[in-house]
Coordinates of C-alpha atoms and ligand atoms in Angstrom, one line a residue:
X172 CA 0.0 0.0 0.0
X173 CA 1.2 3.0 -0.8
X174 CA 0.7 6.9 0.1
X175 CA 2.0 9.5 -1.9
X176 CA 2.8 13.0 -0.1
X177 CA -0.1 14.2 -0.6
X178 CA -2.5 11.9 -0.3
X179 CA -0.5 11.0 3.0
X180 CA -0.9 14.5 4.3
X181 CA -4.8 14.7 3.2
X182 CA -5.4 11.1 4.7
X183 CA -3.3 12.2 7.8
X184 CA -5.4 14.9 8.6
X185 CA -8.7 13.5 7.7
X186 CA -7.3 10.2 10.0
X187 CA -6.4 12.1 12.6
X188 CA -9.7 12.6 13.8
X189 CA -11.0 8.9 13.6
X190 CA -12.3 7.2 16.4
X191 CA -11.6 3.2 16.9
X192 CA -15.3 3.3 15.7
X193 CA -14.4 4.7 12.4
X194 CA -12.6 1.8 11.7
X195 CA -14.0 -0.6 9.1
X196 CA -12.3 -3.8 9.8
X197 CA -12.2 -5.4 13.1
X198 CA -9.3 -4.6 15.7
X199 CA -7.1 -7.3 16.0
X200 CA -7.5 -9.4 19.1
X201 CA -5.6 -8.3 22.0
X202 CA -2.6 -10.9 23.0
X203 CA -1.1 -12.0 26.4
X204 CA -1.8 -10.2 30.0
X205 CA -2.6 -6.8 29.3
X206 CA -2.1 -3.3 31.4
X207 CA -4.9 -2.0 33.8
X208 CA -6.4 1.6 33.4
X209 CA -3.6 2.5 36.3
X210 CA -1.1 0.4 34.4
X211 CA -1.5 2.9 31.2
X212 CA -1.6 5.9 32.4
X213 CA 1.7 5.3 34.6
X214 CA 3.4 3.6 31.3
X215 CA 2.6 7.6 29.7
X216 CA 4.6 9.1 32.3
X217 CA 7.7 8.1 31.9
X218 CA 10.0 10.4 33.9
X219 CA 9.1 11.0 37.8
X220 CA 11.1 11.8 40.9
X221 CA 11.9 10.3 44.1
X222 CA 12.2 12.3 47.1
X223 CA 14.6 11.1 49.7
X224 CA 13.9 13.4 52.7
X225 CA 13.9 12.6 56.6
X226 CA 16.1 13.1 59.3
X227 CA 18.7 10.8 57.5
X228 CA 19.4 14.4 56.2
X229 CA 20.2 15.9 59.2
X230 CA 22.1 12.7 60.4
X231 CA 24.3 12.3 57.1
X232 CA 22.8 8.8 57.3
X233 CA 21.5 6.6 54.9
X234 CA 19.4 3.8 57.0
X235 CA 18.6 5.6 60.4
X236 CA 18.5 2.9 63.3
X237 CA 15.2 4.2 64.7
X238 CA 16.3 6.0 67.8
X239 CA 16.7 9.7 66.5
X240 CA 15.3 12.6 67.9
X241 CA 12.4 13.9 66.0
X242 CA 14.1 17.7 67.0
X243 CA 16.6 16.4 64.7
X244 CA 14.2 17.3 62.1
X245 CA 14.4 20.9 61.3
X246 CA 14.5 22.3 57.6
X247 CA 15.4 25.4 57.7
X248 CA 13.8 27.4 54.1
X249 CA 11.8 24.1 53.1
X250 CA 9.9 24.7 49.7
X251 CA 7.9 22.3 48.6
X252 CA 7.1 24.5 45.3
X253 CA 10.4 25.4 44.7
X254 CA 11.4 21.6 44.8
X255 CA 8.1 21.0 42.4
X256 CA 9.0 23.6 40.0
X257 CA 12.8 22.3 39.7
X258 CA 11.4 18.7 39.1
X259 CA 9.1 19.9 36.6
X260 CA 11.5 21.9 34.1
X261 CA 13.2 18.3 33.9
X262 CA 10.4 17.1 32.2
X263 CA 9.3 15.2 35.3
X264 CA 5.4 13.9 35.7
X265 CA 5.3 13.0 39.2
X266 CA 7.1 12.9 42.7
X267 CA 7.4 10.4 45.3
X268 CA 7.8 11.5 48.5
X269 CA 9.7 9.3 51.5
X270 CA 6.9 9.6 54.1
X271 CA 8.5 7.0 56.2
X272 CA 11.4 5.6 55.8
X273 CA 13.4 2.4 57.5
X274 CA 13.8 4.6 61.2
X275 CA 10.0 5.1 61.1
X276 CA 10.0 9.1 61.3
X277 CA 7.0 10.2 59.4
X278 CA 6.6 13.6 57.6
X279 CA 3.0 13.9 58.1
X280 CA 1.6 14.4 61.8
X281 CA 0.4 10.5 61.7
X282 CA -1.5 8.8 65.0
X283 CA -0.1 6.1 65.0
X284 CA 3.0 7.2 66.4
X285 CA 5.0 10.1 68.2
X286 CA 8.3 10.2 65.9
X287 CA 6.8 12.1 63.5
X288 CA 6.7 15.7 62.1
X289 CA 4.6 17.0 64.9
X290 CA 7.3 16.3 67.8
X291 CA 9.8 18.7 65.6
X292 CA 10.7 21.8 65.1
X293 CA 9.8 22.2 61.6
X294 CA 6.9 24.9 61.3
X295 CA 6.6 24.8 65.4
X296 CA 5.3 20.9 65.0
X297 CA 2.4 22.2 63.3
X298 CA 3.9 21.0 59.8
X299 CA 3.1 18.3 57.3
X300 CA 5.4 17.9 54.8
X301 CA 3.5 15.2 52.8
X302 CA 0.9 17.7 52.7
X303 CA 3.2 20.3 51.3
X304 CA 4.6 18.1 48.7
X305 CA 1.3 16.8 47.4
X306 CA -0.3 20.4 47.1
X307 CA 2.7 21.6 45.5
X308 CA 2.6 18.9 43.3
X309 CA -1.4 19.2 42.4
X310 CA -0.7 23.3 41.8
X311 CA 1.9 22.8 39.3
X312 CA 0.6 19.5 37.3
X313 CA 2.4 16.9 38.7
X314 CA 1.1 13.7 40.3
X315 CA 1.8 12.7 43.9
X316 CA 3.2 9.1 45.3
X317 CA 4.1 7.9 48.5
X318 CA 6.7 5.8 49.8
X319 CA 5.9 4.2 53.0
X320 CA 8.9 1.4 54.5
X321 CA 7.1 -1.5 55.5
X322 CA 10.4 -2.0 58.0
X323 CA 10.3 0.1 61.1
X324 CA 12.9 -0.2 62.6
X325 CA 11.8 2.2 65.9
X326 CA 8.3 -0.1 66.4
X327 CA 8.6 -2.1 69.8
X328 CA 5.8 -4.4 67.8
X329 CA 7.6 -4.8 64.4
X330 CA 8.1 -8.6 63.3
X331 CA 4.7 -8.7 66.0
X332 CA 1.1 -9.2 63.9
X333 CA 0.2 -5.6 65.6
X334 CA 2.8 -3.7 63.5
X335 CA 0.9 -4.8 60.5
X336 CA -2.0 -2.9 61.9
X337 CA 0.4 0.0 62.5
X338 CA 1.7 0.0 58.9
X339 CA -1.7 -0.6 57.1
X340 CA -3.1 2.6 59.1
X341 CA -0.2 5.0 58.2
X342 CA -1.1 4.0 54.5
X343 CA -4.5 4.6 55.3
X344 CA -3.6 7.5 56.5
X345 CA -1.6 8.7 53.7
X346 CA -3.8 7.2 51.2
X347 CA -7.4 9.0 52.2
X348 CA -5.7 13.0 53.5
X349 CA -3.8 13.8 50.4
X350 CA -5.9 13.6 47.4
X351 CA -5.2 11.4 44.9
X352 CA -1.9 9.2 44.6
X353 CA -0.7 7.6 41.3
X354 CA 1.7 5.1 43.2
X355 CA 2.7 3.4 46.2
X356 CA 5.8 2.3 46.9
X357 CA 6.8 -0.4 49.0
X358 CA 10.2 -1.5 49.3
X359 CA 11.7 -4.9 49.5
X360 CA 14.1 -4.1 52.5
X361 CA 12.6 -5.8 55.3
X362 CA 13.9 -6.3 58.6
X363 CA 17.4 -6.6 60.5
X364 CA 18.7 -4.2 62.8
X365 CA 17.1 -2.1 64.5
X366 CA 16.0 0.0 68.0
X367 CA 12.4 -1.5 67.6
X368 CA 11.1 0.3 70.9
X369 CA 14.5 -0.2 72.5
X370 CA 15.1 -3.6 72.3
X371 CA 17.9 -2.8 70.0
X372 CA 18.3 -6.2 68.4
X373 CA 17.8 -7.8 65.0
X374 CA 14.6 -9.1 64.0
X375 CA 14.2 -11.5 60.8
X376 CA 10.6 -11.9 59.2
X377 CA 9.1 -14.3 57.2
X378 CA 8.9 -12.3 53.9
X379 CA 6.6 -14.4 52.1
X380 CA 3.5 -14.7 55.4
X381 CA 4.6 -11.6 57.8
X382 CA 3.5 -8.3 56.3
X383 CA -0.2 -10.4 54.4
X384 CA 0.8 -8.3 51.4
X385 CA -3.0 -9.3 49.8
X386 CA -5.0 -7.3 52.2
X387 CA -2.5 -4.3 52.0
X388 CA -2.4 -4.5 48.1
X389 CA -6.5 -5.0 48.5
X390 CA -6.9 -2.0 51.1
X391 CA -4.9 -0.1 48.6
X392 CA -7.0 -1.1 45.8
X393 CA -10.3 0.1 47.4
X394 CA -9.0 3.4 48.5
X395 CA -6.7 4.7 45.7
X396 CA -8.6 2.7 42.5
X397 CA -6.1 4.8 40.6
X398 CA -2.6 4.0 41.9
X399 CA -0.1 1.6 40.7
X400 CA 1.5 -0.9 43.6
X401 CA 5.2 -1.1 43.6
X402 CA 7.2 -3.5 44.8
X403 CA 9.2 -6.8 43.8
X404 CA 6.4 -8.5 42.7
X405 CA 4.1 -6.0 41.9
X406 CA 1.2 -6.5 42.0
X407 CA 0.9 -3.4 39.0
X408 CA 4.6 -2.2 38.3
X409 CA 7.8 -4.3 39.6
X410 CA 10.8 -3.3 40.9
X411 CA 13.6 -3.4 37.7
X412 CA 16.2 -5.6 40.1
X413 CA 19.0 -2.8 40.1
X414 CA 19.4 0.7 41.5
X415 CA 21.5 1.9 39.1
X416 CA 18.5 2.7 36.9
X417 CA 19.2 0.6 34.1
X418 CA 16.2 -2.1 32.5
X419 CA 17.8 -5.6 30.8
X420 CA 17.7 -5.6 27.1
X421 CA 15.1 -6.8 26.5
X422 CA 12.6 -5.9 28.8
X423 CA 9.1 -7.2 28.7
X424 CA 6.4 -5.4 30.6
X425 CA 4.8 -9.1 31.2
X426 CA 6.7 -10.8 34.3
X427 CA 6.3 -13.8 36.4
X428 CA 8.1 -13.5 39.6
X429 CA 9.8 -16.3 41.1
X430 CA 11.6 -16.1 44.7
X431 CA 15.1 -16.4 45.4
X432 CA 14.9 -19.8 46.1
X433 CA 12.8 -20.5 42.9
X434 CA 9.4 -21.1 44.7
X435 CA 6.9 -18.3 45.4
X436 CA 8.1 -14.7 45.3
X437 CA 7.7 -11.4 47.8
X438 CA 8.9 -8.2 48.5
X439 CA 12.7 -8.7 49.5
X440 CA 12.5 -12.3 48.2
X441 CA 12.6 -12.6 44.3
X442 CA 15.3 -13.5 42.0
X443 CA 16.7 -10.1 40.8
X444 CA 17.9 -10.9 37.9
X445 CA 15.0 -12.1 36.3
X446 CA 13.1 -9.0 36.9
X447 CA 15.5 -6.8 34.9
X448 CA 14.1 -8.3 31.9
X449 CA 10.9 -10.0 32.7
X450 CA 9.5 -12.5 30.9
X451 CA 8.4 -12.9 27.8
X452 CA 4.5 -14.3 27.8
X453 CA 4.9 -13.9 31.6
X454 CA 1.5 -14.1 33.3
X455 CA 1.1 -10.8 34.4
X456 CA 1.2 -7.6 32.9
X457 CA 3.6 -6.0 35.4
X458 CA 6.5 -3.5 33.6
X459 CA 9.8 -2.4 35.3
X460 CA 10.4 0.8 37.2
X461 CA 14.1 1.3 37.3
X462 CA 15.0 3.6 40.7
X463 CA 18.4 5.5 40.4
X464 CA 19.7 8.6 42.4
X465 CA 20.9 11.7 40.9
X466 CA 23.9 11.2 43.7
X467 CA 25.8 8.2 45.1
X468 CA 23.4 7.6 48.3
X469 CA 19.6 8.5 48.3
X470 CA 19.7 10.6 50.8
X471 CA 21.5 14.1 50.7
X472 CA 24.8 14.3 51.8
X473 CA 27.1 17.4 51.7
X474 CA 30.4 15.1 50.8
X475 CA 28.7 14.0 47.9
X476 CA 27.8 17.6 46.0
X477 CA 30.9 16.8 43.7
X478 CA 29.2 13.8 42.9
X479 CA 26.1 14.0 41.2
X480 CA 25.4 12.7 37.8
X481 CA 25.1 15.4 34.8
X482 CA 22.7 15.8 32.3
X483 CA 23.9 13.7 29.7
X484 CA 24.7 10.6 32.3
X485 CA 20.9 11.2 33.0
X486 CA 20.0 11.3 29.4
X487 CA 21.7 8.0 28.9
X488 CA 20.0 6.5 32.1
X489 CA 16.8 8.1 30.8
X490 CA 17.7 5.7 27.3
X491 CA 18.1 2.9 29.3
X492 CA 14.7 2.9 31.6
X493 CA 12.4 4.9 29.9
X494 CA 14.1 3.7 26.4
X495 CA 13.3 0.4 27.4
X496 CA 9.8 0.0 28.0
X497 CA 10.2 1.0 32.3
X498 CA 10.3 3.9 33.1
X499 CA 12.7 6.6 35.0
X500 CA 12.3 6.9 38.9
X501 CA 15.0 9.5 39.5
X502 CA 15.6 10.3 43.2
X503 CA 16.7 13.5 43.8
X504 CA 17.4 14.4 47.4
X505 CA 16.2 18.0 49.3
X506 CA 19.5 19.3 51.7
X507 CA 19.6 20.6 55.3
X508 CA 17.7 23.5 53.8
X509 CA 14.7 21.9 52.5
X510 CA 16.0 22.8 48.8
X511 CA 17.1 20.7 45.7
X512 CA 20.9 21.6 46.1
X513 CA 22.2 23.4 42.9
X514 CA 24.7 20.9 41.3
X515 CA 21.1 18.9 41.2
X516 CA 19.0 21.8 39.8
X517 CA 21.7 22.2 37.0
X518 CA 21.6 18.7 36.2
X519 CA 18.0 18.5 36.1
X520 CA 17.3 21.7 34.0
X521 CA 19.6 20.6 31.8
X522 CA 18.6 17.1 31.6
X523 CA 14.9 18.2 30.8
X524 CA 16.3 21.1 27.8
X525 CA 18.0 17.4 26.5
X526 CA 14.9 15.8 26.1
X527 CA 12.8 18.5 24.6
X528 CA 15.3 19.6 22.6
X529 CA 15.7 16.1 20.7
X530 CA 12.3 14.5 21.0
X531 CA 10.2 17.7 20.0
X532 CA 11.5 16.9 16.2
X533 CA 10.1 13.9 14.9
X534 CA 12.2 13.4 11.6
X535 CA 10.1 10.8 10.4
X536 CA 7.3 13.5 9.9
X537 CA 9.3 14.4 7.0
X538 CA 8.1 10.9 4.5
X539 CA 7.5 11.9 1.5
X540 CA 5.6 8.4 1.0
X541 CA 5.3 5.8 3.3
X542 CA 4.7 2.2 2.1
X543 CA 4.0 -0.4 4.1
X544 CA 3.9 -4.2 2.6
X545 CA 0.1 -4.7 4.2
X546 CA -2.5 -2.5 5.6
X547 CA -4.8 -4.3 7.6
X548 CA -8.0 -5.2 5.7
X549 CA -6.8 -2.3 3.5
X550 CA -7.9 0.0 5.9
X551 CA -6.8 3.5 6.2
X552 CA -7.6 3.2 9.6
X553 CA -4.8 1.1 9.9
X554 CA -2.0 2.9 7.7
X555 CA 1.4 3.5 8.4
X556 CA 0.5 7.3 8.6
X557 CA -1.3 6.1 11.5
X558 CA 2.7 6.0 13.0
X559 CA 3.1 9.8 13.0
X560 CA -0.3 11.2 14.3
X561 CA 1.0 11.5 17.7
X562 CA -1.2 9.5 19.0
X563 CA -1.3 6.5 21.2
X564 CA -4.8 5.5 20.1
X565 CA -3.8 4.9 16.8
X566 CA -2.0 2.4 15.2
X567 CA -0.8 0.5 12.0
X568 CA -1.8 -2.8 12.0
X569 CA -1.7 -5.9 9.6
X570 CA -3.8 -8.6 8.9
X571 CA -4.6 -11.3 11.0
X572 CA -2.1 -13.7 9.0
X573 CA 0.9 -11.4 8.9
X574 CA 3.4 -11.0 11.1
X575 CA 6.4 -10.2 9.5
X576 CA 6.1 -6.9 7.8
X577 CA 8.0 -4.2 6.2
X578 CA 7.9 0.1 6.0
X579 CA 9.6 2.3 3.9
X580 CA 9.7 5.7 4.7
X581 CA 10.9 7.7 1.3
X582 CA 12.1 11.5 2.3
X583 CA 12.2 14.3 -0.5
X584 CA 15.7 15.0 1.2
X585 CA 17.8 13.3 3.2
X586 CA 17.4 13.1 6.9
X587 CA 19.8 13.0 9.7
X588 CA 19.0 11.2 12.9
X589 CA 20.9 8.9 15.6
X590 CA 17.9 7.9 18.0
X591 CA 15.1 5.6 16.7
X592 CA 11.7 5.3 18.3
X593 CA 8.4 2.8 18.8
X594 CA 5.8 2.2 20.9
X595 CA 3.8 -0.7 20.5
X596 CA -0.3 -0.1 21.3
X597 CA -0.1 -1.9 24.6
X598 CA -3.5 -1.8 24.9
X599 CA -3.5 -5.0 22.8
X600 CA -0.8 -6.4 25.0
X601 CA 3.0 -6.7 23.7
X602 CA 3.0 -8.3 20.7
X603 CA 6.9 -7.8 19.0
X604 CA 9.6 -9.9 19.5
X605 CA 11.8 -8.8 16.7
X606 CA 12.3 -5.4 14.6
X607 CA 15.4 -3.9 12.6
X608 CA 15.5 -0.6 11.4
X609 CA 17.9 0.1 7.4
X610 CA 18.7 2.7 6.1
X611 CA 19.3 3.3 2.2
X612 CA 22.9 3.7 1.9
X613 CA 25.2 3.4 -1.2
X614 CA 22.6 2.0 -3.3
X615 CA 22.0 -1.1 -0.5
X616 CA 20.6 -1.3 2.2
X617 CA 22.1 -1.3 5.6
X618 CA 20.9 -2.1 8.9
X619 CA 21.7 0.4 11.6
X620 CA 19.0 -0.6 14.8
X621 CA 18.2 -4.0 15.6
X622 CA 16.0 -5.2 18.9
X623 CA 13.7 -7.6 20.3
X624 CA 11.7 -5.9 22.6
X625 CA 9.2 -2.8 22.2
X626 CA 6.5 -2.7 24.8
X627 CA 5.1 1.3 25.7
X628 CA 8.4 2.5 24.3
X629 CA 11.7 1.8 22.9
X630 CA 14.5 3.7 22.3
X631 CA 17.2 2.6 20.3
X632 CA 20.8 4.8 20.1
X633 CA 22.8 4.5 16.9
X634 CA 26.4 3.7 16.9
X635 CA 26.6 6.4 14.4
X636 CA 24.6 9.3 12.7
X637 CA 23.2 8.4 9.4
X638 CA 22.0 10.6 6.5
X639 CA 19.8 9.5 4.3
X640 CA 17.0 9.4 2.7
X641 CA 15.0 6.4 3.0
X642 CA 14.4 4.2 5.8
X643 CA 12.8 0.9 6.2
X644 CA 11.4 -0.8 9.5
X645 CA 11.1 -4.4 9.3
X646 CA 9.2 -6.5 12.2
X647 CA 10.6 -9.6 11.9
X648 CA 9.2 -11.3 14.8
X649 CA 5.9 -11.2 16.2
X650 CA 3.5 -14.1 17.4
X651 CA 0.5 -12.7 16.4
X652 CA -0.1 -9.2 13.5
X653 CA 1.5 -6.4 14.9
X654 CA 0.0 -3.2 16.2
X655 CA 2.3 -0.4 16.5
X656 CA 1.1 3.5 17.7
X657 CA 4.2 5.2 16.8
X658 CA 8.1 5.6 14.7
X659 CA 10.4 8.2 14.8
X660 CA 13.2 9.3 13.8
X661 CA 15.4 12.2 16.2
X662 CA 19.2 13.6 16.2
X663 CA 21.1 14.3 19.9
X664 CA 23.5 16.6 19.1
Ligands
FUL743 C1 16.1 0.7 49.2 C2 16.2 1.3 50.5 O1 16.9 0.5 51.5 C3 16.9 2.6 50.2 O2 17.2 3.3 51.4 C4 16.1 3.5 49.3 O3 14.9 3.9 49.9 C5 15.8 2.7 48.0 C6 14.9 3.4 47.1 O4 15.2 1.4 48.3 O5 15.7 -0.6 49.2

């Protein structure tokens, strides 16, 4: 099928507007586990923030033992929009704030204990930093997550059945006085040393029976029918099995978790290296979130200002999480002040200016014709063009019998790009195992991008930058017809 420049340009504009209803020939069926309401809208944000903040940062600590002061706690020019605002020009969509972390000192005046907020000096006791954050967050378009530490390392009753109680009412808490959350983050470090009401001994749990995670995950459910569940094993998005921020290649949103001793998985008990790439017709739809810190620890320490990662070591981390089908779960830590130190505010404008600067150019747009070797049912609905619209509700598919295919973009001159992009309509599950990208080159053509994987988005760097002025995508693997929402072409300079 082919579309000459104009006809493309007329048929993407008429197209553009076309529901799924306008479509004359059947979607194709969908194909494995597929992504939640929850699921999708997280998989669009791609680029969100951690927020390391407690009295770690006034301890130059990075796992408090659960026996500090809360007067320890005491910002002294805490800005919850300026912190916002600094996230946002980095192209950020959400923040996650540490509300409790291992030593059990909560930013929000909780009931459930006395090591919290209210016993400092911050804003005379009468503060509430998670309440701060997520107002901040709402003014200035950004979502709002939590991160409560299922250890505790200052509860007398932790590794006791009552601590559950505790915990599940601090989410509660959390989860029904701070509007709405889009994730909740429970981390798979669980139990060991600790004060634990001044016993000051270690206490090991039973990962897999201790903490019940199905009523938590269930309560969590009921009260925030919008939020993702983090952790290990999910149950909605899973932990990528590395802090460094980096997602395996390939990574497939679809993921059956296994413990570390190969029988049933939890929190803190799941073989790690599994979940950096998933698996491939896993049983649950359940991507990667790959958690990495702007600096060496994740809480803010003044020895380590010389150390925090630049722009372009973010860009590449954003490649390798976000690039990957997971997404980016930067942690950037607030200082003694309350404030994203500058060396961080640097790297995050600039890392932000990075990622408009080279994604805001689709090169691809550029097609003089685009022909692709079948059009499902022959249907416009399903064309190639369909690629470019911008949109994730549009795709172009095949039909129900093909599943190799090929695309030729033709350009009236040549093009110069280094970066190659797809995303897959996940709403029909992930369907592409295989996909190489040519260019025209010398009269041959020439492979420059190869890659299994796809998923919500994928990203694939260049070893060079090639002009020229035709490019072909082949899908060369693919269990079922594919169904792919967008390509595109983009230079880093
Ligand atoms: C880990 C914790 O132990 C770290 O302190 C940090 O919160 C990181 C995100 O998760 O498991």
């Amino acid at each position: 099928m082919i579309l000459s420049r104009r006809s493309f340009v007329a048929a993407a504009t008429t197209l553009r507007t076309l529901s799924a209803s306008a479509r004359n020939v059947a979607a194709p069926q969908p194909y494995g586990p597929l992504p939640s309401a929850p699921q999708l809208h997280w998989s669009e944000m791609e680029i969100y923030n951690f927020l390391h903040f407690t009295i770690n940062t006034f301890t130059d600590k990075e796992w408090g033992y659960g026996d500090e002061s809360p007067a320890l706690f005491k910002p002294t020019a805490f800005d919850a929009d300026a912190i916002v605002s600094t996230l946002k020009e980095s192209g950020s969509k959400g923040v996650i704030l540490t509300c409790k972390h291992h030593d059990g000192f909560c930013l929000w005046p909780t009931k459930t204990t006395e090591r919290s907020v209210k016993n400092s000096p911050f804003r005379n006791g009468r503060g509430d930093v998670v309440k701060e954050v997520s107002e901040a967050a709402q003014r200035q378009g950004l979502k709002f997550g939590v991160y409560v530490s299922p250890w505790d390392r200052s509860q007398a009753s932790y590794g006791h059945p009552e601590y559950i109680q505790i915990y599940r009412q601090q989410i509660r808490e959390l989860l029904t006085g701070y509007g709405p959350v889009f994730e909740i983050w429970h981390d798979g470090a669980n139990g060991g040393d600790g004060f634990y009401g001044g016993a000051r001994e270690r206490r090991i749990i039973d990962k897999l029976h201790y903490y019940d995670w199905d009523n938590t995950w269930k309560m969590e459910r009921d009260l925030q029918p919008g939020a993702v569940r983090f952790s290990d094993v999910g149950p909605d998005i899973r932990w990528v099995g590395n802090e460094k921020g980096i997602a395996g290649d390939p990574c497939w949103a679809t993921y059956t978790p296994v413990g570390a001793d190969g029988g049933p998985a939890s929190p803190g008990n799941v073989k790690e290296s599994e979940a950096t790439s998933g698996t491939r017709n896993g049983k649950f739809w359940m991507p990667a979130e790959c958690d990495v810190s702007i600096r060496p620890g994740w809480f803010w320490h003044e020895a380590e200002n010389a150390r925090v990662k630049t722009s372009r070591e973010l860009l590449t981390l954003f490649y390798d999480s976000t690039g990957r089908g997971a997404s980016f779960l930067l942690n950037v830590p607030p200082d003694r002040r309350g404030l994203i130190d500058e060396p961080d505010s640097e790297s995050l404008r600039g890392f932000g200016k990075l990622v408009r600067e080279i994604f805001s150019r689709n090169l691809a747009k550029q097609a003089g014709s685009i022909v692709a070797s079948n059009i499902r049912g022959n249907d416009m609905a399903y064309g190639p063009h369909m690629l470019l619209d911008d949109s994730l509700d549009t795709y172009w598919s095949t039909d129900d019998r093909v599943t190799t295919a090929v695309i030729v973009f033709d350009f009236p001159s040549s093009v110069t790009f280094n970066l190659v992009r797809m995303r897959e309509n996940i709403r029909l599950g992930q369907r592409i195992g295989g996909f190489a990208v040519d260019t025209w080159i010398d009269s041959a053509w020439r492979q420059v991008a190869v890659g299994t994987s796809v998923g919500s988005c994928r990203i694939v760097r260049l070893s060079n930058t090639v002009r020229t002025a035709r490019v072909r995508l082949r899908i060369t693997e693919c269990p079922v017809c594919p169904a792919v929402s967008e390509f595109g072409l983009f230079l880093e300079s």
